[in-house]
Amino acid sequence: MWGESKNTHPVTPSLTGTTIGTVPLLRSVARINVGLNMPPSEDDPQGLGENFLIEEIQVHNVSGNALAAPFADHFTSEKVTAPSLPANPATGTITYKHTVADNKGFINEIYIGETSKTTAPCILIGAYYTPAGSAVPNTTEKTWYKLVLYDYSKTDPYSSPLDFLRNHYYRVNITAINEGGYATETEALNNPDSSLQFDLQVYDEAGEINYVVYNNHYMLGVSESHLKVEWGEHKNVELKVLTDYTGGWELAEITNSPEEGGDPVDWITNISRTNKPAGQKDILTFTIEEGWGVKRKAYLHLKAGTLKQVVTITQKGLPNAYFMKPGGEIEIPVKKAYGVWADDVMADKKELLTGAVTYELIWQDAQNLVTIDYAPGSSSLTAEKTYLKIATNGSIAGNALVGVNIGGIRRYSWHIWITDYDPETQQNGLTYTYHNGVREYTFMDRNLGATTVTPAVITTHGLMYQWGRKDPMPGPTGVNISDISATSHKNLYQINNGSKKISVKSIPTTTGNNNNIYHTLLNPDVFYITSAPLYDWYTTSSERNFQNDYLWSDEDEDKGTFDPCPKEWRVGAFINEISPWAVNVINQTWDPSGGNTWLLGWRFDSGTYGGYYPAVGQIGFNNGFFQFIGTTGRSWLGTANPLTHHSYNLEFTNTKFQSNRYT
């Protein structure tokens, strides 16, 4: 097998271990199955009675040496397009023989190196043929039959023989024999093809069974090692499974742990399989129930003898922010509110919510920006099945925060980003792709909440965030701290267009494992300040173990429950000790002034990093005052430094970019 990680994994003196992620594998050889009278889509030869008994197969003029890895230009998107051959390929014959001449075929036994059609590869079948009507079966006179595999999709297939490609499966199903074969192998090789009736199917096994484990005797493979499913009602999922273990495979358990013996999960139901015999691709089907809108994982534990495969199932959570166009409408399910409050992250405030569902506009940054109503079919009594309908003014861009009250208490809120920018289609803006030496990232050309990209204007600044919180804080009234007061919070509006501003309050004291998520959910329009030793709104403890590093990302560096981005987007992560903005793995601090322009932020004229990074500054963690506006920019990452109480970020001034900061 051969596989190559899409990302590089640098080795550093401090590296004690790294996860390379999933590496799709390609079998470096081709597989040929030859069978008599195989049912459609099944490699289970039924035979042709005593009319034809196969004893031996020889594959002639095939490569005797081969390459483990394909050439780069013969392999695209995990698909092999042409054989990759050594400089001086040696051709020869490979023989497969059964000791008893009553076999109906050779299934999962014939494997050959990649072979070009220019060497005239062919298959010889040694078999015992008994003409119809014969009184005594022929079991002593073996004759030979020649097969050349052609591309039967061509107008003139006999001028288009096939290459044998790695990771491809060639299925030869012989359905009838009308005459005896050639007397010897030499005679068969030097004459035209035999008059066998057969059908040929060629499968590219990439995309079918991509993740395989082996022992010294058998294999167990699955089509996917990690299935990611969008939130929604009753998602039906298929997983392809293949093993050549004679006892077949089993689904041993479905639990909440990748290790054996975890707790069972009840949200994967309607489990069934096609029950194919060993050596044939099986299909496992199951249903993923709707859930509460909070991301969750389950693990399928498959076994075949001593072989084991663990397949991760991730049901994605609902986002905390939504794109909308001016004049548009969307419907937001409130179910995530119920899911978060029932989650262990709520500690001693965990509860199952009950009561009437109502809505509110917590703030909007322009008058008459949004309206809220129940979606059709929803009401105050539909509980977790309620949807809110949000409509926006047809001529205004901006931001709003809408909330849901359950049982008379505000429980959750969502950021509504009203803009004509569409990063998926790059309408009214761009995205930028950058490879940091480890993996490729795609960035929007603006901060969350920004409605323009013009340098040095307030609408380009976007919104501000406390690390780990899902709800945004509108920024100051100006783009330079020298022109405004440190407490000049932007004016906001309520549903009746009455004015309001973000509040600044001290974070309540926590004890033990309890935390302040409870307060941030109830008060998304409050910036919480602290003078506690860890400078963390989440806890007032001085002990590092009471902090939560997994608010914007989870333990697997996937998008976390409280990530503030719209669907399909996320806050970046600091993976393998490398920032998404890293220039290289050694030097992550650099001077961007060459060829770029400082305009109260960096405009990258070359396009390498893309767009304009405004010097938005920050809100002081201990006083709620605006700081460094127009002189310093800082973009959070969703990763915390495991050795300190800080989170990683990108920080820049007019003289440097530092992509591996943690503050």
Short mmCIF file of N, CA and C in Angstrom, two decimals, residues 124-226:
data_model
loop_
_atom_site.label_atom_id
_atom_site.label_comp_id
_atom_site.label_asym_id
_atom_site.label_seq_id
_atom_site.Cartn_x
_atom_site.Cartn_y
_atom_site.Cartn_z
N LEU A 124 -4.00 -16.59 -19.32
CA LEU A 124 -4.24 -17.95 -19.77
C LEU A 124 -4.94 -18.73 -18.67
N ILE A 125 -5.98 -19.45 -19.05
CA ILE A 125 -6.77 -20.24 -18.10
C ILE A 125 -6.58 -21.72 -18.44
N GLY A 126 -6.06 -22.46 -17.48
CA GLY A 126 -5.96 -23.91 -17.64
C GLY A 126 -7.15 -24.58 -16.99
N ALA A 127 -7.94 -25.31 -17.80
CA ALA A 127 -9.19 -25.84 -17.28
C ALA A 127 -9.54 -27.16 -17.95
N TYR A 128 -10.51 -27.83 -17.36
CA TYR A 128 -11.01 -29.10 -17.88
C TYR A 128 -12.39 -28.86 -18.47
N TYR A 129 -12.47 -29.04 -19.79
CA TYR A 129 -13.72 -28.76 -20.51
C TYR A 129 -14.41 -30.06 -20.85
N THR A 130 -15.70 -30.15 -20.57
CA THR A 130 -16.52 -31.31 -20.93
C THR A 130 -17.64 -30.83 -21.83
N PRO A 131 -17.66 -31.27 -23.09
CA PRO A 131 -18.74 -30.83 -23.99
C PRO A 131 -20.10 -31.25 -23.46
N ALA A 132 -21.10 -30.47 -23.82
CA ALA A 132 -22.47 -30.80 -23.41
C ALA A 132 -22.85 -32.16 -23.96
N GLY A 133 -23.52 -32.96 -23.15
CA GLY A 133 -23.98 -34.27 -23.58
C GLY A 133 -23.01 -35.39 -23.33
N SER A 134 -21.79 -35.07 -22.86
CA SER A 134 -20.81 -36.13 -22.61
C SER A 134 -21.23 -36.95 -21.39
N ALA A 135 -21.03 -38.25 -21.49
CA ALA A 135 -21.46 -39.12 -20.40
C ALA A 135 -20.51 -39.06 -19.23
N VAL A 136 -19.22 -38.82 -19.50
CA VAL A 136 -18.22 -38.83 -18.43
C VAL A 136 -17.52 -37.48 -18.39
N PRO A 137 -17.46 -36.83 -17.24
CA PRO A 137 -16.78 -35.54 -17.16
C PRO A 137 -15.28 -35.69 -17.44
N ASN A 138 -14.72 -34.68 -18.09
CA ASN A 138 -13.29 -34.65 -18.37
C ASN A 138 -12.55 -34.13 -17.14
N THR A 139 -11.71 -34.96 -16.56
CA THR A 139 -10.92 -34.53 -15.40
C THR A 139 -9.43 -34.78 -15.61
N THR A 140 -9.04 -35.17 -16.84
CA THR A 140 -7.64 -35.52 -17.08
C THR A 140 -6.98 -34.69 -18.17
N GLU A 141 -7.73 -34.17 -19.11
CA GLU A 141 -7.14 -33.45 -20.25
C GLU A 141 -7.35 -31.94 -20.07
N LYS A 142 -6.30 -31.26 -19.61
CA LYS A 142 -6.37 -29.81 -19.40
C LYS A 142 -6.04 -29.09 -20.69
N THR A 143 -6.88 -28.13 -21.03
CA THR A 143 -6.62 -27.29 -22.20
C THR A 143 -6.54 -25.83 -21.76
N TRP A 144 -6.11 -24.97 -22.71
CA TRP A 144 -5.76 -23.60 -22.34
C TRP A 144 -6.58 -22.59 -23.13
N TYR A 145 -6.97 -21.56 -22.43
CA TYR A 145 -7.81 -20.51 -23.01
C TYR A 145 -7.12 -19.17 -22.79
N LYS A 146 -7.13 -18.35 -23.82
CA LYS A 146 -6.44 -17.06 -23.77
C LYS A 146 -7.45 -15.92 -23.71
N LEU A 147 -7.19 -14.97 -22.80
CA LEU A 147 -8.01 -13.76 -22.68
C LEU A 147 -7.11 -12.54 -22.75
N VAL A 148 -7.49 -11.59 -23.59
CA VAL A 148 -6.90 -10.25 -23.59
C VAL A 148 -8.01 -9.28 -23.20
N LEU A 149 -7.72 -8.40 -22.26
CA LEU A 149 -8.75 -7.49 -21.78
C LEU A 149 -8.70 -6.19 -22.59
N TYR A 150 -9.84 -5.84 -23.18
CA TYR A 150 -9.94 -4.66 -24.02
C TYR A 150 -10.87 -3.63 -23.39
N ASP A 151 -10.77 -2.42 -23.87
CA ASP A 151 -11.67 -1.34 -23.44
C ASP A 151 -12.93 -1.40 -24.30
N TYR A 152 -13.95 -2.08 -23.78
CA TYR A 152 -15.16 -2.32 -24.56
C TYR A 152 -16.06 -1.09 -24.67
N SER A 153 -15.64 0.03 -24.05
CA SER A 153 -16.39 1.27 -24.25
C SER A 153 -16.02 1.96 -25.56
N LYS A 154 -14.93 1.50 -26.19
CA LYS A 154 -14.47 2.11 -27.43
C LYS A 154 -15.27 1.58 -28.62
N THR A 155 -15.33 2.38 -29.69
CA THR A 155 -16.00 1.95 -30.92
C THR A 155 -15.32 0.71 -31.50
N ASP A 156 -13.98 0.68 -31.46
CA ASP A 156 -13.21 -0.46 -31.93
C ASP A 156 -12.40 -1.00 -30.75
N PRO A 157 -13.04 -1.77 -29.84
CA PRO A 157 -12.35 -2.17 -28.62
C PRO A 157 -11.10 -3.00 -28.87
N TYR A 158 -11.09 -3.79 -29.95
CA TYR A 158 -9.98 -4.72 -30.15
C TYR A 158 -8.69 -4.02 -30.59
N SER A 159 -8.77 -2.75 -30.81
CA SER A 159 -7.55 -1.96 -31.01
C SER A 159 -7.20 -1.16 -29.76
N SER A 160 -7.91 -1.42 -28.66
CA SER A 160 -7.70 -0.67 -27.41
C SER A 160 -7.57 -1.62 -26.22
N PRO A 161 -6.48 -2.37 -26.14
CA PRO A 161 -6.27 -3.21 -24.95
C PRO A 161 -6.08 -2.34 -23.71
N LEU A 162 -6.34 -2.92 -22.54
CA LEU A 162 -6.29 -2.16 -21.29
C LEU A 162 -4.90 -2.24 -20.66
N ASP A 163 -4.51 -1.14 -20.01
CA ASP A 163 -3.42 -1.18 -19.05
C ASP A 163 -3.94 -1.83 -17.76
N PHE A 164 -3.04 -2.42 -17.00
CA PHE A 164 -3.37 -2.86 -15.64
C PHE A 164 -2.87 -1.79 -14.68
N LEU A 165 -3.77 -1.11 -13.99
CA LEU A 165 -3.44 0.02 -13.15
C LEU A 165 -3.52 -0.36 -11.67
N ARG A 166 -2.66 0.25 -10.87
CA ARG A 166 -2.68 0.03 -9.43
C ARG A 166 -4.04 0.44 -8.84
N ASN A 167 -4.41 -0.23 -7.80
CA ASN A 167 -5.64 0.06 -7.07
C ASN A 167 -6.89 -0.12 -7.92
N HIS A 168 -6.75 -0.83 -9.04
CA HIS A 168 -7.90 -1.15 -9.89
C HIS A 168 -8.22 -2.64 -9.75
N TYR A 169 -9.48 -2.92 -9.94
CA TYR A 169 -9.99 -4.29 -9.82
C TYR A 169 -10.58 -4.68 -11.17
N TYR A 170 -10.11 -5.79 -11.72
CA TYR A 170 -10.56 -6.28 -13.02
C TYR A 170 -11.37 -7.55 -12.77
N ARG A 171 -12.64 -7.47 -13.05
CA ARG A 171 -13.57 -8.56 -12.74
C ARG A 171 -13.96 -9.27 -14.03
N VAL A 172 -13.46 -10.51 -14.21
CA VAL A 172 -13.73 -11.31 -15.41
C VAL A 172 -14.74 -12.39 -15.03
N ASN A 173 -15.93 -12.28 -15.56
CA ASN A 173 -17.01 -13.22 -15.25
C ASN A 173 -17.29 -14.06 -16.49
N ILE A 174 -16.87 -15.33 -16.47
CA ILE A 174 -17.05 -16.24 -17.60
C ILE A 174 -18.43 -16.88 -17.49
N THR A 175 -19.22 -16.72 -18.54
CA THR A 175 -20.62 -17.16 -18.49
C THR A 175 -20.91 -18.38 -19.36
N ALA A 176 -20.05 -18.68 -20.34
CA ALA A 176 -20.30 -19.84 -21.21
C ALA A 176 -19.02 -20.23 -21.93
N ILE A 177 -18.86 -21.55 -22.23
CA ILE A 177 -17.75 -22.09 -23.01
C ILE A 177 -18.35 -23.01 -24.06
N ASN A 178 -17.98 -22.80 -25.30
CA ASN A 178 -18.60 -23.55 -26.39
C ASN A 178 -17.66 -24.58 -27.01
N GLU A 179 -16.38 -24.54 -26.67
CA GLU A 179 -15.44 -25.48 -27.28
C GLU A 179 -14.21 -25.62 -26.40
N GLY A 180 -13.42 -26.65 -26.69
CA GLY A 180 -12.21 -26.87 -25.95
C GLY A 180 -11.15 -25.83 -26.29
N GLY A 181 -10.14 -25.75 -25.44
CA GLY A 181 -9.10 -24.75 -25.63
C GLY A 181 -7.92 -25.27 -26.41
N TYR A 182 -6.81 -24.53 -26.34
CA TYR A 182 -5.57 -24.93 -26.98
C TYR A 182 -4.90 -26.03 -26.17
N ALA A 183 -4.12 -26.83 -26.86
CA ALA A 183 -3.52 -27.99 -26.21
C ALA A 183 -2.41 -27.61 -25.24
N THR A 184 -1.68 -26.54 -25.54
CA THR A 184 -0.56 -26.15 -24.68
C THR A 184 -0.60 -24.65 -24.43
N GLU A 185 0.18 -24.23 -23.39
CA GLU A 185 0.29 -22.80 -23.11
C GLU A 185 0.90 -22.05 -24.28
N THR A 186 1.92 -22.63 -24.90
CA THR A 186 2.60 -21.96 -26.02
C THR A 186 1.65 -21.75 -27.18
N GLU A 187 0.85 -22.74 -27.47
CA GLU A 187 -0.11 -22.61 -28.57
C GLU A 187 -1.13 -21.52 -28.25
N ALA A 188 -1.57 -21.46 -27.00
CA ALA A 188 -2.55 -20.43 -26.63
C ALA A 188 -1.95 -19.04 -26.74
N LEU A 189 -0.69 -18.89 -26.30
CA LEU A 189 -0.05 -17.58 -26.35
C LEU A 189 0.12 -17.07 -27.77
N ASN A 190 0.37 -17.99 -28.72
CA ASN A 190 0.70 -17.59 -30.08
C ASN A 190 -0.50 -17.56 -31.01
N ASN A 191 -1.70 -17.65 -30.44
CA ASN A 191 -2.90 -17.66 -31.27
C ASN A 191 -3.90 -16.62 -30.76
N PRO A 192 -4.96 -16.40 -31.56
CA PRO A 192 -5.97 -15.41 -31.14
C PRO A 192 -6.66 -15.82 -29.84
N ASP A 193 -7.42 -14.88 -29.32
CA ASP A 193 -8.16 -15.13 -28.08
C ASP A 193 -9.10 -16.31 -28.25
N SER A 194 -9.36 -17.00 -27.14
CA SER A 194 -10.28 -18.13 -27.15
C SER A 194 -11.72 -17.64 -27.20
N SER A 195 -12.60 -18.53 -27.59
CA SER A 195 -14.02 -18.17 -27.75
C SER A 195 -14.79 -18.38 -26.45
N LEU A 196 -14.31 -17.75 -25.40
CA LEU A 196 -15.05 -17.74 -24.15
C LEU A 196 -16.07 -16.61 -24.17
N GLN A 197 -17.23 -16.86 -23.56
CA GLN A 197 -18.18 -15.77 -23.36
C GLN A 197 -17.97 -15.23 -21.94
N PHE A 198 -17.67 -13.94 -21.84
CA PHE A 198 -17.42 -13.36 -20.52
C PHE A 198 -17.78 -11.88 -20.54
N ASP A 199 -18.02 -11.35 -19.36
CA ASP A 199 -18.17 -9.90 -19.23
C ASP A 199 -17.06 -9.38 -18.34
N LEU A 200 -16.66 -8.15 -18.61
CA LEU A 200 -15.53 -7.53 -17.92
C LEU A 200 -16.00 -6.25 -17.26
N GLN A 201 -15.67 -6.10 -16.00
CA GLN A 201 -15.91 -4.85 -15.28
C GLN A 201 -14.59 -4.40 -14.64
N VAL A 202 -14.32 -3.10 -14.75
CA VAL A 202 -13.10 -2.53 -14.20
C VAL A 202 -13.50 -1.48 -13.17
N TYR A 203 -13.01 -1.62 -11.96
CA TYR A 203 -13.34 -0.70 -10.88
C TYR A 203 -12.08 0.01 -10.40
N ASP A 204 -12.19 1.31 -10.24
CA ASP A 204 -11.14 2.05 -9.54
C ASP A 204 -11.48 1.97 -8.07
N GLU A 205 -10.66 1.29 -7.29
CA GLU A 205 -10.99 1.06 -5.89
C GLU A 205 -10.71 2.26 -5.00
N ALA A 206 -10.12 3.33 -5.55
CA ALA A 206 -10.05 4.57 -4.79
C ALA A 206 -11.45 5.10 -4.63
N GLY A 207 -11.78 5.53 -3.41
CA GLY A 207 -13.13 6.01 -3.16
C GLY A 207 -14.07 4.89 -2.73
N GLU A 208 -13.61 3.63 -2.81
CA GLU A 208 -14.44 2.51 -2.37
C GLU A 208 -13.93 2.01 -1.01
N ILE A 209 -12.80 1.36 -1.00
CA ILE A 209 -12.21 0.88 0.26
C ILE A 209 -10.87 1.57 0.40
N ASN A 210 -10.85 2.67 1.12
CA ASN A 210 -9.67 3.53 1.17
C ASN A 210 -8.84 3.37 2.43
N TYR A 211 -9.39 2.78 3.47
CA TYR A 211 -8.72 2.71 4.77
C TYR A 211 -8.66 1.25 5.20
N VAL A 212 -7.47 0.70 5.16
CA VAL A 212 -7.30 -0.74 5.29
C VAL A 212 -6.29 -1.05 6.39
N VAL A 213 -6.60 -2.07 7.20
CA VAL A 213 -5.63 -2.61 8.14
C VAL A 213 -5.36 -4.06 7.75
N TYR A 214 -4.12 -4.50 8.03
CA TYR A 214 -3.70 -5.84 7.66
C TYR A 214 -3.07 -6.53 8.86
N ASN A 215 -3.11 -7.86 8.84
CA ASN A 215 -2.18 -8.64 9.65
C ASN A 215 -1.43 -9.54 8.67
N ASN A 216 -0.86 -10.59 9.13
CA ASN A 216 -0.06 -11.42 8.23
C ASN A 216 -0.89 -12.23 7.26
N HIS A 217 -2.20 -12.25 7.48
CA HIS A 217 -3.03 -13.14 6.66
C HIS A 217 -4.21 -12.43 5.99
N TYR A 218 -4.83 -11.46 6.67
CA TYR A 218 -6.09 -10.92 6.20
C TYR A 218 -6.09 -9.39 6.23
N MET A 219 -7.14 -8.82 5.61
CA MET A 219 -7.32 -7.37 5.62
C MET A 219 -8.75 -7.04 6.04
N LEU A 220 -8.91 -5.83 6.59
CA LEU A 220 -10.23 -5.27 6.91
C LEU A 220 -10.19 -3.81 6.49
N GLY A 221 -11.05 -3.45 5.55
CA GLY A 221 -11.04 -2.10 5.03
C GLY A 221 -12.42 -1.46 5.06
N VAL A 222 -12.42 -0.13 5.11
CA VAL A 222 -13.66 0.64 5.10
C VAL A 222 -13.52 1.79 4.11
N SER A 223 -14.64 2.29 3.64
CA SER A 223 -14.61 3.38 2.66
C SER A 223 -14.25 4.71 3.29
N GLU A 224 -14.58 4.90 4.55
CA GLU A 224 -14.29 6.16 5.25
C GLU A 224 -13.85 5.84 6.67
N SER A 225 -12.86 6.60 7.14
CA SER A 225 -12.47 6.45 8.54
C SER A 225 -13.14 7.48 9.43
N HIS A 226 -13.68 8.55 8.81
CA HIS A 226 -14.35 9.61 9.57
C HIS A 226 -15.50 10.14 8.72
#
